[in-house]
């Protein structure tokens, strides 16, 4: 330990001390280089902080080169300053290359700001989602079909970027798909990853459209690997499907002045208008259904309420007595409701105080 201390002491005190300080000061280039280096070392973190840091450091070392060449006349000062300035310039070039590599196309940049940025989705996660669709923007011409009912297989998930797509079934218009909405979210959610299926609706472009598409297998692999992306798609698809269901419900309200429960299946089957000659009959059936519920027959009343003569007992009946009017009736079978018109089904269910069930029979226009 003492030997190390003596070596350090010899190194420090064996050199000749400064006899006299220089009276003249360094030039302005030296002071400028020092100020630039000071500003450079005050830089922050991140990409733009690195730009600030290496920008000021590179400029400061360049001033040190000029000072060592013209004022100090020291070769070592010039060489070290050139080396440090070159390192800063190379680091700036690397940062520019990284920024250009991370830049997204205009369509994907707008998609991120519209759909993912409000949800605070990190940019690296979004880039991984974009890489799954191979960063390709596909187009549809006017009146070109994206999917045909009963023919097109469900092998992808697509998101509309621009334009408008018309959704129909059996020639009946259902709803529109607008920009930044999924075009086939119900079909995607209706199938298990290991099953196959075809579209039950037809999607036709009403204007020139652009969209992005994820292959089904690639997207399922990504969702299985990344839990955060899986939850993100689950939230986006759930919101998209609910918007489509509300659009169908609004269309039903405009035609029938009825609001169906959107949680029930086969809601789109009641979108067609009823036949013109079925109006009075449906109203008549509706009255027939409501009258027994409003005024039950005496046979349906309990035995304690019926007024029967004490001398003669009531006649025996093979059928069991009907339940009292305040007893809650069992829910009718969906196949029975499907055999009636929408208004009949709605009136029967509403007479029992239940939410209407969307029938599975499509009314004819």
Coordinates of C-alpha atoms in Angstrom, one line a residue:
X1 CA 0.0 0.0 0.0
X2 CA 2.9 2.4 0.9
X3 CA 4.6 1.6 -2.4
X4 CA 1.5 2.5 -4.4
X5 CA 1.2 5.8 -2.5
X6 CA 4.8 6.7 -3.2
X7 CA 4.4 6.0 -6.9
X8 CA 1.4 8.3 -7.1
X9 CA 3.2 10.9 -5.1
X10 CA 6.2 10.7 -7.5
X11 CA 3.9 11.0 -10.5
X12 CA 2.2 14.1 -9.1
X13 CA 5.2 16.0 -7.6
X14 CA 8.1 14.9 -9.8
X15 CA 6.9 17.0 -12.7
X16 CA 8.0 20.6 -12.7
X17 CA 5.5 23.1 -11.3
X18 CA 4.1 26.1 -13.2
X19 CA 6.6 28.9 -12.6
X20 CA 4.5 31.6 -14.2
X21 CA 0.9 31.7 -15.7
X22 CA 0.3 33.0 -19.1
X23 CA -0.9 36.6 -19.2
X24 CA -2.7 36.3 -22.5
X25 CA -6.1 34.4 -22.6
X26 CA -7.3 31.9 -25.1
X27 CA -9.2 33.0 -28.1
X28 CA -12.9 33.2 -28.6
X29 CA -13.0 29.8 -30.3
X30 CA -11.8 28.0 -27.2
X31 CA -14.5 29.7 -25.0
X32 CA -17.2 28.9 -27.6
X33 CA -16.1 25.2 -27.6
X34 CA -16.3 25.1 -23.8
X35 CA -19.8 26.6 -23.8
X36 CA -21.0 24.2 -26.5
X37 CA -19.6 21.2 -24.5
X38 CA -21.4 22.5 -21.4
X39 CA -24.7 22.7 -23.2
X40 CA -24.2 19.3 -24.8
X41 CA -23.7 17.6 -21.4
X42 CA -26.9 19.1 -20.2
X43 CA -28.9 17.0 -22.7
X44 CA -31.7 14.7 -21.7
X45 CA -32.7 11.1 -22.5
X46 CA -34.8 9.7 -25.4
X47 CA -34.3 10.1 -29.1
X48 CA -34.6 13.9 -29.2
X49 CA -32.4 14.2 -26.1
X50 CA -29.7 12.2 -27.9
X51 CA -30.0 14.5 -30.9
X52 CA -29.5 17.5 -28.6
X53 CA -26.6 15.9 -26.7
X54 CA -24.6 14.7 -29.7
X55 CA -25.4 17.8 -31.8
X56 CA -23.9 20.2 -29.2
X57 CA -21.0 17.8 -28.4
X58 CA -20.1 17.4 -32.1
X59 CA -20.1 21.2 -32.6
X60 CA -18.1 21.8 -29.5
X61 CA -15.4 19.2 -30.5
X62 CA -15.3 20.8 -33.9
X63 CA -14.5 24.2 -32.3
X64 CA -11.8 22.4 -30.3
X65 CA -10.2 21.2 -33.5
X66 CA -10.1 24.8 -34.8
X67 CA -8.7 26.0 -31.5
X68 CA -6.0 23.3 -31.4
X69 CA -5.0 24.0 -35.0
X70 CA -4.9 27.8 -35.0
X71 CA -4.3 28.9 -31.4
X72 CA -2.8 26.0 -29.3
X73 CA -0.9 24.5 -32.2
X74 CA -1.0 21.1 -30.6
X75 CA -1.2 18.0 -32.7
X76 CA -2.6 15.9 -29.9
X77 CA -5.4 18.4 -29.2
X78 CA -6.4 18.3 -32.9
X79 CA -6.4 14.5 -33.2
X80 CA -8.4 13.9 -30.1
X81 CA -10.9 16.6 -31.0
X82 CA -11.3 15.2 -34.5
X83 CA -11.8 11.7 -33.1
X84 CA -14.5 12.9 -30.7
X85 CA -16.3 15.0 -33.3
X86 CA -16.4 12.0 -35.7
X87 CA -17.9 9.8 -33.0
X88 CA -20.6 12.4 -32.4
X89 CA -21.4 12.7 -36.2
X90 CA -21.6 8.9 -36.5
X91 CA -24.0 8.7 -33.6
X92 CA -26.2 11.4 -35.1
X93 CA -26.3 9.4 -38.4
X94 CA -27.3 6.3 -36.5
X95 CA -30.2 8.2 -34.8
X96 CA -31.4 9.5 -38.2
X97 CA -31.4 6.0 -39.6
X98 CA -33.4 4.7 -36.7
X99 CA -35.9 7.4 -37.1
X100 CA -36.4 6.7 -40.8
X101 CA -36.7 3.0 -40.1
X102 CA -39.4 3.6 -37.4
X103 CA -41.4 5.9 -39.6
X104 CA -44.8 4.4 -40.5
X105 CA -46.7 5.0 -43.8
X106 CA -49.3 7.8 -43.8
X107 CA -52.3 5.4 -43.6
X108 CA -50.9 3.5 -40.6
X109 CA -49.8 6.7 -38.9
X110 CA -53.3 8.1 -39.2
X111 CA -54.7 4.8 -38.0
X112 CA -52.5 4.9 -34.9
X113 CA -53.6 8.4 -34.0
X114 CA -57.3 7.7 -34.5
X115 CA -57.7 4.2 -33.1
X116 CA -54.7 3.3 -30.8
X117 CA -53.4 6.5 -29.4
X118 CA -56.6 7.3 -27.5
X119 CA -56.2 3.9 -25.9
X120 CA -52.5 4.7 -25.0
X121 CA -51.2 1.7 -27.0
X122 CA -47.4 1.8 -27.1
X123 CA -45.9 2.4 -30.5
X124 CA -43.7 -0.8 -30.5
X125 CA -46.8 -2.9 -29.8
X126 CA -48.7 -1.1 -32.7
X127 CA -45.7 -1.8 -35.0
X128 CA -45.9 -5.5 -34.2
X129 CA -49.6 -5.4 -35.1
X130 CA -48.8 -3.7 -38.4
X131 CA -46.1 -6.2 -39.2
X132 CA -48.6 -9.0 -38.9
X133 CA -50.6 -7.5 -41.8
X134 CA -47.3 -7.0 -43.8
X135 CA -47.9 -3.2 -43.9
X136 CA -50.1 -3.6 -47.0
X137 CA -53.0 -1.4 -47.8
X138 CA -55.6 -3.1 -50.1
X139 CA -58.2 -1.4 -52.2
X140 CA -61.8 -2.1 -53.4
X141 CA -63.3 -0.5 -56.4
X142 CA -66.9 0.8 -56.5
X143 CA -69.4 -2.0 -56.4
X144 CA -66.7 -4.6 -55.9
X145 CA -67.6 -7.3 -53.4
X146 CA -65.3 -8.0 -50.4
X147 CA -67.3 -11.1 -49.4
X148 CA -70.2 -13.1 -51.0
X149 CA -72.8 -14.7 -48.8
X150 CA -72.3 -18.5 -48.5
X151 CA -69.2 -18.5 -50.7
X152 CA -66.3 -16.5 -49.3
X153 CA -64.4 -18.3 -46.6
X154 CA -63.6 -16.6 -43.3
X155 CA -59.8 -16.6 -43.5
X156 CA -58.9 -13.0 -42.5
X157 CA -59.9 -10.0 -40.4
X158 CA -60.1 -6.6 -42.2
X159 CA -60.3 -3.0 -41.0
X160 CA -61.7 -0.3 -43.3
X161 CA -59.5 2.8 -43.7
X162 CA -61.5 4.9 -46.2
X163 CA -64.7 4.6 -48.1
X164 CA -68.0 2.9 -47.2
X165 CA -69.1 -0.7 -47.4
X166 CA -72.7 -1.9 -47.7
X167 CA -73.7 -5.1 -45.8
X168 CA -76.7 -7.1 -47.0
X169 CA -78.2 -10.5 -46.6
X170 CA -80.6 -12.1 -49.1
X171 CA -80.7 -8.8 -51.0
X172 CA -81.9 -6.9 -47.8
X173 CA -79.7 -4.0 -46.6
X174 CA -78.5 -4.4 -43.1
X175 CA -76.1 -1.6 -42.3
X176 CA -73.0 0.3 -43.4
X177 CA -69.3 -0.1 -42.5
X178 CA -67.6 3.2 -42.1
X179 CA -63.8 4.0 -41.8
X180 CA -61.9 2.6 -38.9
X181 CA -64.5 -0.1 -38.3
X182 CA -63.9 -3.8 -38.8
X183 CA -65.6 -5.3 -41.8
X184 CA -66.0 -8.8 -40.6
X185 CA -65.8 -8.7 -36.8
X186 CA -69.0 -10.8 -36.3
X187 CA -67.6 -13.5 -38.5
X188 CA -64.3 -13.4 -36.7
X189 CA -65.9 -13.8 -33.3
X190 CA -68.3 -16.5 -34.4
X191 CA -65.6 -19.0 -35.3
X192 CA -63.2 -21.0 -33.1
X193 CA -59.6 -20.7 -34.3
X194 CA -59.7 -24.4 -35.3
X195 CA -62.9 -24.3 -37.3
X196 CA -63.7 -23.1 -40.8
X197 CA -66.7 -21.2 -42.1
X198 CA -68.1 -18.9 -44.8
X199 CA -69.7 -15.4 -44.7
X200 CA -73.4 -15.2 -44.0
X201 CA -73.6 -11.7 -45.5
X202 CA -72.4 -9.9 -48.6
X203 CA -70.1 -6.9 -48.3
X204 CA -70.0 -4.5 -51.3
X205 CA -68.0 -1.3 -51.6
X206 CA -70.3 1.7 -52.3
X207 CA -67.3 3.9 -53.0
X208 CA -63.6 3.4 -53.6
X209 CA -62.3 1.8 -50.4
X210 CA -59.0 1.0 -48.8
X211 CA -58.5 -1.4 -46.0
X212 CA -55.9 -3.5 -44.2
X213 CA -56.3 -7.3 -43.6
X214 CA -54.7 -9.7 -41.2
X215 CA -54.5 -13.4 -42.2
X216 CA -56.4 -15.5 -39.8
X217 CA -53.6 -17.9 -38.8
X218 CA -51.0 -15.2 -38.4
X219 CA -53.3 -13.1 -36.2
X220 CA -54.3 -16.0 -34.1
X221 CA -50.6 -16.8 -33.5
X222 CA -49.9 -13.2 -32.5
X223 CA -52.9 -13.1 -30.1
X224 CA -51.8 -16.4 -28.5
X225 CA -48.2 -15.1 -28.0
X226 CA -49.0 -11.5 -26.9
X227 CA -51.6 -11.2 -24.1
X228 CA -51.7 -7.4 -24.3
X229 CA -52.5 -7.5 -28.0
X230 CA -55.1 -10.2 -27.4
X231 CA -56.9 -8.0 -24.9
X232 CA -56.6 -5.0 -27.2
X233 CA -58.3 -6.8 -30.1
X234 CA -60.9 -8.2 -27.7
X235 CA -61.9 -4.7 -26.7
X236 CA -61.8 -3.3 -30.2
X237 CA -63.9 -6.2 -31.7
X238 CA -66.4 -6.1 -28.8
X239 CA -67.0 -2.3 -29.3
X240 CA -67.3 -2.8 -33.1
X241 CA -69.8 -5.6 -32.8
X242 CA -71.9 -3.6 -30.3
X243 CA -71.9 -0.6 -32.7
X244 CA -73.2 -2.9 -35.5
X245 CA -75.9 -4.3 -33.2
X246 CA -77.1 -0.9 -32.2
X247 CA -77.2 0.1 -35.9
X248 CA -79.5 -2.9 -36.6
X249 CA -81.7 -2.0 -33.6
X250 CA -82.1 1.6 -34.8
X251 CA -83.1 0.2 -38.2
X252 CA -85.7 -2.0 -36.5
X253 CA -87.0 1.0 -34.5
X254 CA -87.4 3.0 -37.8
X255 CA -89.5 0.2 -39.4
X256 CA -91.5 -1.4 -36.6
X257 CA -91.2 1.3 -33.8
X258 CA -89.9 -1.5 -31.6
X259 CA -86.7 -1.9 -29.8
X260 CA -85.4 -5.5 -29.6
X261 CA -82.9 -6.8 -27.0
X262 CA -79.6 -6.6 -28.9
X263 CA -78.2 -9.5 -26.8
X264 CA -80.6 -12.0 -28.5
X265 CA -79.4 -13.9 -31.6
X266 CA -80.7 -13.6 -35.2
X267 CA -81.5 -9.9 -34.8
X268 CA -80.9 -9.2 -38.5
X269 CA -83.7 -11.6 -39.6
X270 CA -86.4 -9.0 -38.7
X271 CA -85.0 -6.2 -40.7
X272 CA -87.3 -6.7 -43.7
X273 CA -90.7 -5.0 -43.8
X274 CA -93.8 -7.1 -43.2
X275 CA -96.0 -8.0 -46.2
X276 CA -98.6 -5.3 -47.1
X277 CA -101.5 -7.7 -46.6
X278 CA -100.3 -9.0 -43.3
X279 CA -100.9 -5.7 -41.4
X280 CA -104.6 -6.1 -40.4
X281 CA -104.1 -9.8 -39.7
X282 CA -101.2 -9.2 -37.4
X283 CA -103.1 -6.5 -35.6
X284 CA -106.1 -8.9 -35.2
X285 CA -103.8 -11.6 -33.9
X286 CA -102.3 -9.1 -31.5
X287 CA -105.7 -8.3 -30.1
X288 CA -106.5 -12.0 -29.8
X289 CA -103.4 -12.5 -27.8
X290 CA -103.9 -9.6 -25.5
X291 CA -107.6 -10.3 -24.7
X292 CA -107.1 -13.6 -22.9
X293 CA -104.3 -12.1 -20.9
X294 CA -106.4 -9.1 -19.9
X295 CA -109.7 -11.0 -19.1
X296 CA -109.1 -14.6 -18.1
X297 CA -112.1 -17.0 -18.3
X298 CA -113.9 -18.1 -15.2
X299 CA -112.4 -21.6 -15.6
X300 CA -108.9 -20.1 -15.3
X301 CA -109.7 -18.5 -11.9
X302 CA -108.8 -20.3 -8.7
X303 CA -111.5 -22.5 -7.0
X304 CA -111.6 -20.1 -4.1
X305 CA -112.7 -17.2 -6.3
X306 CA -115.2 -19.0 -8.6
X307 CA -118.8 -18.7 -7.5
X308 CA -120.3 -22.2 -7.7
X309 CA -123.6 -23.3 -6.2
X310 CA -123.1 -25.3 -3.0
X311 CA -125.6 -27.9 -4.0
X312 CA -123.9 -29.3 -7.1
X313 CA -120.1 -29.8 -7.4
X314 CA -118.3 -28.4 -10.4
X315 CA -118.1 -30.7 -13.4
X316 CA -115.0 -32.8 -13.7
X317 CA -112.6 -31.7 -16.3
X318 CA -109.9 -33.8 -17.9
X319 CA -107.7 -30.8 -18.5
X320 CA -105.7 -29.3 -15.6
X321 CA -106.9 -25.9 -14.4
X322 CA -105.0 -22.9 -16.0
X323 CA -102.7 -21.0 -13.7
X324 CA -103.9 -17.8 -12.2
X325 CA -103.2 -14.6 -14.2
X326 CA -100.5 -13.4 -11.8
X327 CA -98.4 -16.6 -12.1
X328 CA -95.5 -16.1 -14.5
X329 CA -95.8 -18.1 -17.6
X330 CA -92.9 -20.1 -19.0
X331 CA -91.0 -18.8 -22.0
X332 CA -92.4 -20.0 -25.4
X333 CA -90.2 -22.1 -27.6
X334 CA -88.1 -20.2 -30.1
X335 CA -89.4 -22.5 -32.9
X336 CA -93.0 -21.4 -32.1
X337 CA -92.0 -17.8 -32.2
X338 CA -90.2 -18.4 -35.5
X339 CA -93.4 -19.7 -37.1
X340 CA -95.2 -16.4 -36.5
X341 CA -94.7 -12.9 -37.9
X342 CA -92.5 -10.4 -36.0
X343 CA -95.5 -8.5 -34.6
X344 CA -97.2 -11.7 -33.4
X345 CA -94.0 -12.8 -31.7
X346 CA -93.5 -9.4 -30.1
X347 CA -97.1 -9.2 -28.9
X348 CA -97.1 -12.6 -27.3
X349 CA -93.9 -12.1 -25.5
X350 CA -94.8 -8.6 -24.4
X351 CA -98.1 -9.9 -23.0
X352 CA -96.1 -11.9 -20.6
X353 CA -93.8 -9.0 -19.7
X354 CA -90.6 -10.3 -21.4
X355 CA -88.1 -8.9 -23.8
X356 CA -89.0 -9.7 -27.4
X357 CA -87.1 -12.5 -29.1
X358 CA -85.9 -11.9 -32.6
X359 CA -87.4 -14.6 -34.8
X360 CA -85.4 -16.6 -37.2
X361 CA -87.8 -16.2 -40.1
X362 CA -86.9 -13.4 -42.5
X363 CA -90.1 -11.5 -43.5
X364 CA -90.4 -11.0 -47.2
X365 CA -90.4 -7.5 -48.7

